[in-house]
């Protein structure tokens, strides 16, 4: 009805069920527009969700479109988390016309270049983890885990963390925002509350080689009105555009080059694509492959050719031996590429 209210909630229903919940500190109602800064966003898909702790929310009644976007504020640059796909999605804007069955991820309105990043829930990179430590005596993720153990809760205030670290509160708040952007914690700047996520504990265990992890992290870049990704609400398929390549195993040298730079992401990080797969010295090319994340293999569903390479005596600028292709080509290939054992996606265990 107009005016302002604190801690207001907007609920959008789809098929008579709650589909989107928006919680914001301040809502400003205008004639045709509802706006909320630093809004907590949750789309509900049966037992799954698409979640973000704090973004700018706008609903325009004239075109029936919801826009959810990041701002120049640090915390808004943290990723969406999709529990269905088990991915984090970093994009500048999500838009949904409430009469449509598609949710779009892309650049800000009017952008000529759209960038997004997609990262597996179990992604880990040792160099990135070690770099976070900087000049500190203790790694920030270890410090957070230790403090959570000390207070016997995954919820605590940044002020308490500052006292524990014996650091100025403003310095700690900025550090918490940077850690939240990487998905290791949720940090609500309004309440000063920190929430530890499972990803933090997984990263610590992965660094100690106590658990397996994967290396799936890839970028998308598109032009103009072409979205980085489109979520089909009927099938939950996420069509991702603008992908040059995806590395699914560093240790086994398995890399995917999608045709039309497009893949169709399905439940739990499995995805279909056409194009090429480089697996060691083998190069497969075809119209349809299926990457099976759980069983860590690639099904050759419609594969036209297989080329074999061999290492020559020549060395490139990086010190690696130059590859050359054997003239003969194998055609109409069937079967599976078994990348590694399903419990060894990191490649830590030598087969």
mmCIF file of C-alpha atoms in Angstrom:
data_model
loop_
_atom_site.group_PDB
_atom_site.id
_atom_site.type_symbol
_atom_site.label_atom_id
_atom_site.label_comp_id
_atom_site.label_asym_id
_atom_site.label_seq_id
_atom_site.Cartn_x
_atom_site.Cartn_y
_atom_site.Cartn_z
ATOM 1 C CA UNK A 1 0.000 0.000 0.000
ATOM 2 C CA UNK A 2 3.028 2.326 -0.007
ATOM 3 C CA UNK A 3 5.319 3.573 2.703
ATOM 4 C CA UNK A 4 8.203 1.722 4.311
ATOM 5 C CA UNK A 5 8.474 -1.224 6.640
ATOM 6 C CA UNK A 6 11.390 -3.017 8.245
ATOM 7 C CA UNK A 7 12.120 -6.735 7.900
ATOM 8 C CA UNK A 8 9.354 -7.082 5.319
ATOM 9 C CA UNK A 9 8.773 -10.283 3.352
ATOM 10 C CA UNK A 10 7.554 -10.690 -0.226
ATOM 11 C CA UNK A 11 6.221 -14.109 -1.279
ATOM 12 C CA UNK A 12 5.653 -14.909 -4.967
ATOM 13 C CA UNK A 13 3.579 -17.997 -5.715
ATOM 14 C CA UNK A 14 3.753 -20.265 -8.756
ATOM 15 C CA UNK A 15 1.198 -23.028 -9.359
ATOM 16 C CA UNK A 16 -0.385 -22.041 -6.009
ATOM 17 C CA UNK A 17 2.843 -22.814 -4.107
ATOM 18 C CA UNK A 18 5.408 -20.507 -2.577
ATOM 19 C CA UNK A 19 8.084 -20.143 -5.237
ATOM 20 C CA UNK A 20 10.076 -17.065 -4.272
ATOM 21 C CA UNK A 21 10.659 -15.533 -0.851
ATOM 22 C CA UNK A 22 12.321 -12.134 -0.540
ATOM 23 C CA UNK A 23 13.268 -10.747 2.882
ATOM 24 C CA UNK A 24 14.597 -7.213 3.067
ATOM 25 C CA UNK A 25 15.317 -4.650 5.753
ATOM 26 C CA UNK A 26 13.669 -1.784 3.903
ATOM 27 C CA UNK A 27 11.075 -2.022 1.147
ATOM 28 C CA UNK A 28 10.165 1.053 -0.877
ATOM 29 C CA UNK A 29 6.840 0.825 -2.676
ATOM 30 C CA UNK A 30 6.295 3.067 -5.651
ATOM 31 C CA UNK A 31 3.443 3.249 -8.091
ATOM 32 C CA UNK A 32 4.570 0.296 -10.238
ATOM 33 C CA UNK A 33 7.841 -0.754 -8.644
ATOM 34 C CA UNK A 34 8.815 -2.642 -5.489
ATOM 35 C CA UNK A 35 12.461 -2.340 -4.482
ATOM 36 C CA UNK A 36 14.509 -3.846 -1.678
ATOM 37 C CA UNK A 37 18.223 -3.444 -1.043
ATOM 38 C CA UNK A 38 20.291 -6.240 0.538
ATOM 39 C CA UNK A 39 17.407 -8.673 0.196
ATOM 40 C CA UNK A 40 17.670 -12.344 1.151
ATOM 41 C CA UNK A 41 16.480 -14.362 -1.865
ATOM 42 C CA UNK A 42 15.248 -17.961 -2.014
ATOM 43 C CA UNK A 43 13.588 -19.688 -4.975
ATOM 44 C CA UNK A 44 11.989 -22.995 -3.958
ATOM 45 C CA UNK A 45 11.957 -26.083 -6.228
ATOM 46 C CA UNK A 46 10.320 -28.915 -4.248
ATOM 47 C CA UNK A 47 13.171 -30.065 -1.961
ATOM 48 C CA UNK A 48 15.778 -27.810 -3.634
ATOM 49 C CA UNK A 49 16.427 -24.090 -3.740
ATOM 50 C CA UNK A 50 18.324 -21.239 -5.376
ATOM 51 C CA UNK A 51 19.603 -18.978 -2.612
ATOM 52 C CA UNK A 52 21.445 -15.698 -2.055
ATOM 53 C CA UNK A 53 21.926 -13.898 1.242
ATOM 54 C CA UNK A 54 21.858 -10.292 0.025
ATOM 55 C CA UNK A 55 21.064 -8.671 -3.347
ATOM 56 C CA UNK A 56 19.146 -5.752 -4.786
ATOM 57 C CA UNK A 57 15.577 -6.842 -5.610
ATOM 58 C CA UNK A 58 13.257 -5.017 -7.998
ATOM 59 C CA UNK A 59 9.783 -5.941 -9.249
ATOM 60 C CA UNK A 60 8.309 -3.945 -12.118
ATOM 61 C CA UNK A 61 4.560 -4.515 -12.373
ATOM 62 C CA UNK A 62 4.386 -2.935 -15.816
ATOM 63 C CA UNK A 63 6.393 -5.709 -17.496
ATOM 64 C CA UNK A 64 5.809 -8.299 -14.713
ATOM 65 C CA UNK A 65 9.564 -8.772 -14.346
ATOM 66 C CA UNK A 66 11.686 -9.466 -11.277
ATOM 67 C CA UNK A 67 15.321 -8.368 -11.422
ATOM 68 C CA UNK A 68 17.813 -9.465 -8.776
ATOM 69 C CA UNK A 69 21.222 -7.878 -9.122
ATOM 70 C CA UNK A 70 24.547 -7.230 -7.470
ATOM 71 C CA UNK A 71 25.714 -3.687 -6.682
ATOM 72 C CA UNK A 72 29.080 -2.082 -6.000
ATOM 73 C CA UNK A 73 28.762 -3.383 -2.427
ATOM 74 C CA UNK A 74 31.128 -6.267 -1.724
ATOM 75 C CA UNK A 75 28.644 -8.746 -0.221
ATOM 76 C CA UNK A 76 26.317 -8.657 -3.228
ATOM 77 C CA UNK A 77 29.121 -10.139 -5.327
ATOM 78 C CA UNK A 78 28.899 -13.525 -3.585
ATOM 79 C CA UNK A 79 27.354 -16.389 -5.623
ATOM 80 C CA UNK A 80 23.883 -17.859 -5.898
ATOM 81 C CA UNK A 81 23.773 -21.441 -4.606
ATOM 82 C CA UNK A 82 21.738 -23.994 -6.542
ATOM 83 C CA UNK A 83 21.199 -27.150 -4.480
ATOM 84 C CA UNK A 84 19.612 -28.981 -7.446
ATOM 85 C CA UNK A 85 22.651 -28.562 -9.697
ATOM 86 C CA UNK A 86 25.084 -28.450 -6.743
ATOM 87 C CA UNK A 87 26.678 -25.376 -8.258
ATOM 88 C CA UNK A 88 27.443 -21.862 -7.178
ATOM 89 C CA UNK A 89 26.607 -19.267 -9.837
ATOM 90 C CA UNK A 90 28.216 -15.839 -9.901
ATOM 91 C CA UNK A 91 26.403 -13.470 -12.275
ATOM 92 C CA UNK A 92 25.577 -9.769 -12.167
ATOM 93 C CA UNK A 93 21.848 -10.190 -12.610
ATOM 94 C CA UNK A 94 19.027 -12.725 -12.445
ATOM 95 C CA UNK A 95 15.779 -11.831 -14.209
ATOM 96 C CA UNK A 96 12.436 -13.600 -14.310
ATOM 97 C CA UNK A 97 9.216 -12.563 -16.019
ATOM 98 C CA UNK A 98 6.686 -14.082 -13.621
ATOM 99 C CA UNK A 99 4.450 -15.275 -16.490
ATOM 100 C CA UNK A 100 7.357 -17.234 -18.069
ATOM 101 C CA UNK A 101 9.005 -20.588 -17.331
ATOM 102 C CA UNK A 102 12.568 -19.284 -17.748
ATOM 103 C CA UNK A 103 14.957 -17.624 -15.304
ATOM 104 C CA UNK A 104 17.857 -15.781 -16.949
ATOM 105 C CA UNK A 105 21.357 -15.200 -15.558
ATOM 106 C CA UNK A 106 23.436 -12.515 -17.222
ATOM 107 C CA UNK A 107 25.018 -9.098 -17.109
ATOM 108 C CA UNK A 108 23.466 -5.931 -15.775
ATOM 109 C CA UNK A 109 20.724 -4.337 -17.896
ATOM 110 C CA UNK A 110 22.305 -2.687 -20.922
ATOM 111 C CA UNK A 111 25.650 -4.513 -20.632
ATOM 112 C CA UNK A 112 27.472 -5.207 -23.898
ATOM 113 C CA UNK A 113 29.516 -8.013 -22.306
ATOM 114 C CA UNK A 114 28.092 -10.549 -19.838
ATOM 115 C CA UNK A 115 30.311 -12.653 -17.585
ATOM 116 C CA UNK A 116 29.419 -15.447 -15.165
ATOM 117 C CA UNK A 117 31.255 -18.179 -13.252
ATOM 118 C CA UNK A 118 29.984 -21.659 -12.391
ATOM 119 C CA UNK A 119 31.664 -23.677 -9.661
ATOM 120 C CA UNK A 120 31.015 -27.167 -8.313
ATOM 121 C CA UNK A 121 29.928 -27.520 -4.707
ATOM 122 C CA UNK A 122 32.989 -29.751 -4.184
ATOM 123 C CA UNK A 123 35.521 -27.610 -6.039
ATOM 124 C CA UNK A 124 38.869 -27.078 -4.326
ATOM 125 C CA UNK A 125 42.101 -25.445 -5.411
ATOM 126 C CA UNK A 126 45.132 -25.712 -3.141
ATOM 127 C CA UNK A 127 46.829 -22.551 -4.432
ATOM 128 C CA UNK A 128 43.690 -20.477 -3.936
ATOM 129 C CA UNK A 129 43.294 -21.857 -0.409
ATOM 130 C CA UNK A 130 46.898 -21.078 0.560
ATOM 131 C CA UNK A 131 46.735 -17.594 -0.989
ATOM 132 C CA UNK A 132 43.889 -16.678 1.376
ATOM 133 C CA UNK A 133 46.269 -16.790 4.324
ATOM 134 C CA UNK A 134 48.278 -13.771 3.201
ATOM 135 C CA UNK A 135 50.601 -12.415 5.895
ATOM 136 C CA UNK A 136 48.478 -13.714 8.786
ATOM 137 C CA UNK A 137 49.871 -16.241 11.242
ATOM 138 C CA UNK A 138 46.734 -18.363 11.000
ATOM 139 C CA UNK A 139 44.632 -19.251 7.966
ATOM 140 C CA UNK A 140 41.274 -17.371 8.151
ATOM 141 C CA UNK A 141 39.215 -20.507 7.463
ATOM 142 C CA UNK A 142 40.987 -22.392 10.257
ATOM 143 C CA UNK A 143 40.421 -19.421 12.557
ATOM 144 C CA UNK A 144 36.698 -19.410 11.743
ATOM 145 C CA UNK A 145 36.431 -23.178 12.281
ATOM 146 C CA UNK A 146 38.277 -22.943 15.601
ATOM 147 C CA UNK A 147 36.076 -20.109 16.829
ATOM 148 C CA UNK A 148 32.911 -22.020 15.845
ATOM 149 C CA UNK A 149 34.206 -25.000 17.809
ATOM 150 C CA UNK A 150 35.015 -22.717 20.747
ATOM 151 C CA UNK A 151 31.498 -21.194 20.908
ATOM 152 C CA UNK A 152 29.867 -24.528 19.909
ATOM 153 C CA UNK A 153 27.838 -22.896 17.134
ATOM 154 C CA UNK A 154 28.098 -22.181 13.413
ATOM 155 C CA UNK A 155 26.447 -18.806 14.102
ATOM 156 C CA UNK A 156 28.298 -15.925 15.775
ATOM 157 C CA UNK A 157 28.929 -12.206 15.388
ATOM 158 C CA UNK A 158 31.786 -10.574 13.504
ATOM 159 C CA UNK A 159 32.457 -8.568 16.667
ATOM 160 C CA UNK A 160 33.068 -11.813 18.577
ATOM 161 C CA UNK A 161 35.380 -12.967 15.775
ATOM 162 C CA UNK A 162 37.301 -9.673 16.011
ATOM 163 C CA UNK A 163 37.784 -10.156 19.758
ATOM 164 C CA UNK A 164 38.952 -13.736 19.166
ATOM 165 C CA UNK A 165 41.477 -12.608 16.520
ATOM 166 C CA UNK A 166 42.400 -9.466 18.453
ATOM 167 C CA UNK A 167 41.887 -7.390 15.326
ATOM 168 C CA UNK A 168 39.949 -4.146 14.684
ATOM 169 C CA UNK A 169 36.277 -4.857 13.989
ATOM 170 C CA UNK A 170 36.245 -2.986 10.648
ATOM 171 C CA UNK A 171 39.210 -4.996 9.388
ATOM 172 C CA UNK A 172 37.457 -8.247 10.323
ATOM 173 C CA UNK A 173 34.172 -7.172 8.686
ATOM 174 C CA UNK A 174 35.947 -6.525 5.373
ATOM 175 C CA UNK A 175 37.721 -9.885 5.660
ATOM 176 C CA UNK A 176 34.390 -11.647 6.350
ATOM 177 C CA UNK A 177 32.879 -10.045 3.237
ATOM 178 C CA UNK A 178 35.756 -11.342 1.091
ATOM 179 C CA UNK A 179 35.375 -14.835 2.548
ATOM 180 C CA UNK A 180 31.594 -14.710 1.987
ATOM 181 C CA UNK A 181 32.151 -13.891 -1.711
ATOM 182 C CA UNK A 182 33.952 -17.246 -2.014
ATOM 183 C CA UNK A 183 31.040 -19.082 -0.376
ATOM 184 C CA UNK A 184 32.791 -20.270 2.815
ATOM 185 C CA UNK A 185 30.445 -18.305 5.084
ATOM 186 C CA UNK A 186 27.220 -16.332 4.926
ATOM 187 C CA UNK A 187 27.686 -12.880 6.377
ATOM 188 C CA UNK A 188 24.769 -10.536 7.093
ATOM 189 C CA UNK A 189 26.247 -7.044 7.356
ATOM 190 C CA UNK A 190 22.994 -5.664 8.807
ATOM 191 C CA UNK A 191 22.943 -8.020 11.803
ATOM 192 C CA UNK A 192 26.729 -8.608 11.863
ATOM 193 C CA UNK A 193 26.015 -12.362 11.960
ATOM 194 C CA UNK A 194 28.355 -14.942 10.436
ATOM 195 C CA UNK A 195 27.161 -18.424 9.479
ATOM 196 C CA UNK A 196 29.713 -21.145 8.668
ATOM 197 C CA UNK A 197 28.868 -23.165 5.532
ATOM 198 C CA UNK A 198 29.803 -26.827 4.890
ATOM 199 C CA UNK A 199 32.150 -25.616 2.142
ATOM 200 C CA UNK A 200 34.499 -24.153 4.781
ATOM 201 C CA UNK A 201 34.941 -27.479 6.570
ATOM 202 C CA UNK A 202 35.258 -29.329 3.240
ATOM 203 C CA UNK A 203 38.062 -26.983 2.135
ATOM 204 C CA UNK A 204 40.005 -27.587 5.342
ATOM 205 C CA UNK A 205 39.614 -31.362 4.946
ATOM 206 C CA UNK A 206 40.550 -31.198 1.247
ATOM 207 C CA UNK A 207 43.707 -29.249 2.068
ATOM 208 C CA UNK A 208 44.655 -32.019 4.504
ATOM 209 C CA UNK A 209 43.832 -34.647 1.822
ATOM 210 C CA UNK A 210 41.168 -36.103 4.133
ATOM 211 C CA UNK A 211 38.373 -35.973 1.532
ATOM 212 C CA UNK A 212 38.055 -36.100 -2.237
ATOM 213 C CA UNK A 213 37.168 -32.984 -4.264
ATOM 214 C CA UNK A 214 36.816 -31.886 -7.886
ATOM 215 C CA UNK A 215 38.279 -29.156 -10.124
ATOM 216 C CA UNK A 216 35.097 -28.091 -11.944
ATOM 217 C CA UNK A 217 35.091 -24.308 -12.224
ATOM 218 C CA UNK A 218 34.437 -22.568 -15.547
ATOM 219 C CA UNK A 219 33.569 -19.178 -16.988
ATOM 220 C CA UNK A 220 30.897 -17.976 -19.381
ATOM 221 C CA UNK A 221 31.132 -14.884 -21.578
ATOM 222 C CA UNK A 222 28.345 -13.705 -23.895
ATOM 223 C CA UNK A 223 27.519 -10.581 -25.871
ATOM 224 C CA UNK A 224 24.617 -8.146 -25.563
ATOM 225 C CA UNK A 225 21.177 -9.687 -24.939
ATOM 226 C CA UNK A 226 22.470 -13.285 -24.905
ATOM 227 C CA UNK A 227 22.225 -14.573 -21.308
ATOM 228 C CA UNK A 228 25.037 -16.524 -19.670
ATOM 229 C CA UNK A 229 22.529 -19.159 -18.567
ATOM 230 C CA UNK A 230 18.816 -19.952 -18.787
ATOM 231 C CA UNK A 231 17.043 -22.104 -16.193
ATOM 232 C CA UNK A 232 14.009 -23.983 -17.538
ATOM 233 C CA UNK A 233 11.549 -24.188 -14.638
ATOM 234 C CA UNK A 234 9.717 -27.133 -16.218
ATOM 235 C CA UNK A 235 12.757 -29.420 -16.567
ATOM 236 C CA UNK A 236 15.281 -27.677 -14.231
ATOM 237 C CA UNK A 237 17.810 -27.897 -17.068
ATOM 238 C CA UNK A 238 20.295 -25.022 -16.972
ATOM 239 C CA UNK A 239 21.476 -24.086 -20.475
ATOM 240 C CA UNK A 240 24.865 -22.363 -20.117
ATOM 241 C CA UNK A 241 26.325 -20.347 -23.002
ATOM 242 C CA UNK A 242 29.664 -18.760 -23.807
ATOM 243 C CA UNK A 243 31.927 -21.557 -22.523
ATOM 244 C CA UNK A 244 35.325 -22.021 -24.165
ATOM 245 C CA UNK A 245 36.285 -25.161 -22.235
ATOM 246 C CA UNK A 246 35.727 -27.092 -19.014
ATOM 247 C CA UNK A 247 38.460 -29.023 -17.237
ATOM 248 C CA UNK A 248 36.924 -32.001 -15.415
ATOM 249 C CA UNK A 249 40.212 -33.650 -14.370
ATOM 250 C CA UNK A 250 43.637 -32.039 -14.112
ATOM 251 C CA UNK A 251 45.400 -35.268 -13.177
ATOM 252 C CA UNK A 252 44.000 -37.231 -16.153
ATOM 253 C CA UNK A 253 44.100 -34.245 -18.524
ATOM 254 C CA UNK A 254 40.408 -34.400 -19.476
ATOM 255 C CA UNK A 255 39.050 -31.209 -20.976
ATOM 256 C CA UNK A 256 35.757 -30.485 -22.755
ATOM 257 C CA UNK A 257 35.334 -28.041 -25.686
ATOM 258 C CA UNK A 258 31.563 -27.557 -26.239
ATOM 259 C CA UNK A 259 30.225 -26.874 -29.727
ATOM 260 C CA UNK A 260 28.420 -23.515 -29.949
ATOM 261 C CA UNK A 261 30.093 -22.941 -26.545
ATOM 262 C CA UNK A 262 26.991 -24.414 -24.896
ATOM 263 C CA UNK A 263 26.168 -27.180 -22.411
ATOM 264 C CA UNK A 264 22.947 -28.334 -20.726
ATOM 265 C CA UNK A 265 23.533 -28.701 -16.977
ATOM 266 C CA UNK A 266 21.295 -31.210 -15.207
ATOM 267 C CA UNK A 267 20.928 -32.500 -11.661
ATOM 268 C CA UNK A 268 24.079 -32.868 -9.531
ATOM 269 C CA UNK A 269 26.580 -31.456 -12.089
ATOM 270 C CA UNK A 270 25.897 -33.938 -14.887
ATOM 271 C CA UNK A 271 25.634 -32.233 -18.278
ATOM 272 C CA UNK A 272 25.190 -32.951 -21.985
ATOM 273 C CA UNK A 273 27.063 -31.293 -24.827
ATOM 274 C CA UNK A 274 28.350 -31.642 -28.366
ATOM 275 C CA UNK A 275 31.856 -30.772 -29.521
ATOM 276 C CA UNK A 276 35.175 -32.294 -28.516
ATOM 277 C CA UNK A 277 36.741 -34.077 -25.543
ATOM 278 C CA UNK A 278 40.496 -34.180 -25.000
ATOM 279 C CA UNK A 279 41.426 -37.137 -22.768
ATOM 280 C CA UNK A 280 45.184 -37.502 -22.502
ATOM 281 C CA UNK A 281 46.420 -38.359 -26.009
ATOM 282 C CA UNK A 282 42.885 -39.066 -27.303
ATOM 283 C CA UNK A 283 40.638 -36.498 -29.026
ATOM 284 C CA UNK A 284 36.958 -37.420 -29.408
ATOM 285 C CA UNK A 285 34.605 -35.346 -31.571
ATOM 286 C CA UNK A 286 30.847 -35.746 -31.845
ATOM 287 C CA UNK A 287 27.323 -34.390 -31.685
ATOM 288 C CA UNK A 288 26.410 -35.660 -28.219
ATOM 289 C CA UNK A 289 28.323 -36.569 -25.062
ATOM 290 C CA UNK A 290 26.997 -36.954 -21.514
ATOM 291 C CA UNK A 291 29.216 -36.127 -18.549
ATOM 292 C CA UNK A 292 28.095 -38.247 -15.583
ATOM 293 C CA UNK A 293 29.398 -36.538 -12.444
ATOM 294 C CA UNK A 294 28.436 -39.257 -9.943
ATOM 295 C CA UNK A 295 30.166 -42.076 -11.853
ATOM 296 C CA UNK A 296 32.830 -39.686 -13.190
ATOM 297 C CA UNK A 297 32.637 -40.766 -16.785
ATOM 298 C CA UNK A 298 31.663 -39.380 -20.194
ATOM 299 C CA UNK A 299 29.172 -41.396 -22.253
ATOM 300 C CA UNK A 300 29.871 -41.354 -26.010
ATOM 301 C CA UNK A 301 26.271 -41.074 -27.217
ATOM 302 C CA UNK A 302 26.803 -39.777 -30.768
ATOM 303 C CA UNK A 303 30.547 -39.610 -31.450
ATOM 304 C CA UNK A 304 31.828 -39.320 -35.009
ATOM 305 C CA UNK A 305 35.604 -39.638 -34.681
ATOM 306 C CA UNK A 306 38.600 -40.431 -32.493
ATOM 307 C CA UNK A 307 42.102 -39.148 -33.213
ATOM 308 C CA UNK A 308 45.241 -40.378 -31.458
ATOM 309 C CA UNK A 309 48.201 -38.131 -30.710
ATOM 310 C CA UNK A 310 51.772 -39.037 -29.848
ATOM 311 C CA UNK A 311 54.572 -37.085 -28.187
ATOM 312 C CA UNK A 312 57.324 -35.910 -30.537
ATOM 313 C CA UNK A 313 60.896 -35.163 -29.509
ATOM 314 C CA UNK A 314 60.263 -31.430 -29.932
ATOM 315 C CA UNK A 315 59.695 -29.327 -26.795
ATOM 316 C CA UNK A 316 57.484 -26.226 -26.550
ATOM 317 C CA UNK A 317 58.157 -23.009 -24.602
ATOM 318 C CA UNK A 318 56.721 -24.528 -21.390
ATOM 319 C CA UNK A 319 59.063 -27.534 -21.553
ATOM 320 C CA UNK A 320 56.362 -29.996 -22.637
ATOM 321 C CA UNK A 321 56.827 -32.298 -25.611
ATOM 322 C CA UNK A 322 54.907 -31.221 -28.727
ATOM 323 C CA UNK A 323 52.024 -33.496 -29.789
ATOM 324 C CA UNK A 324 51.468 -34.736 -33.315
ATOM 325 C CA UNK A 325 48.371 -36.543 -34.632
ATOM 326 C CA UNK A 326 48.420 -40.030 -36.170
ATOM 327 C CA UNK A 327 47.004 -39.844 -39.710
ATOM 328 C CA UNK A 328 44.393 -42.591 -39.238
ATOM 329 C CA UNK A 329 41.010 -41.626 -37.721
ATOM 330 C CA UNK A 330 38.626 -44.007 -35.952
ATOM 331 C CA UNK A 331 34.953 -43.396 -36.785
ATOM 332 C CA UNK A 332 31.596 -44.069 -35.108
ATOM 333 C CA UNK A 333 32.941 -44.565 -31.610
ATOM 334 C CA UNK A 334 30.784 -46.047 -28.817
ATOM 335 C CA UNK A 335 31.288 -46.599 -25.092
ATOM 336 C CA UNK A 336 32.383 -44.483 -22.133
ATOM 337 C CA UNK A 337 35.437 -42.469 -21.157
ATOM 338 C CA UNK A 338 36.183 -43.582 -17.593
ATOM 339 C CA UNK A 339 37.915 -40.458 -16.282
ATOM 340 C CA UNK A 340 38.940 -41.821 -12.886
ATOM 341 C CA UNK A 341 37.391 -43.698 -9.990
ATOM 342 C CA UNK A 342 34.254 -41.904 -8.720
ATOM 343 C CA UNK A 343 35.891 -41.447 -5.287
ATOM 344 C CA UNK A 344 39.062 -40.006 -6.830
ATOM 345 C CA UNK A 345 37.831 -36.955 -8.749
ATOM 346 C CA UNK A 346 40.771 -34.981 -7.342
ATOM 347 C CA UNK A 347 43.279 -37.483 -8.743
ATOM 348 C CA UNK A 348 45.118 -37.607 -5.401
ATOM 349 C CA UNK A 349 45.192 -41.414 -5.411
ATOM 350 C CA UNK A 350 47.499 -42.778 -8.064
ATOM 351 C CA UNK A 351 45.879 -45.601 -10.026
#
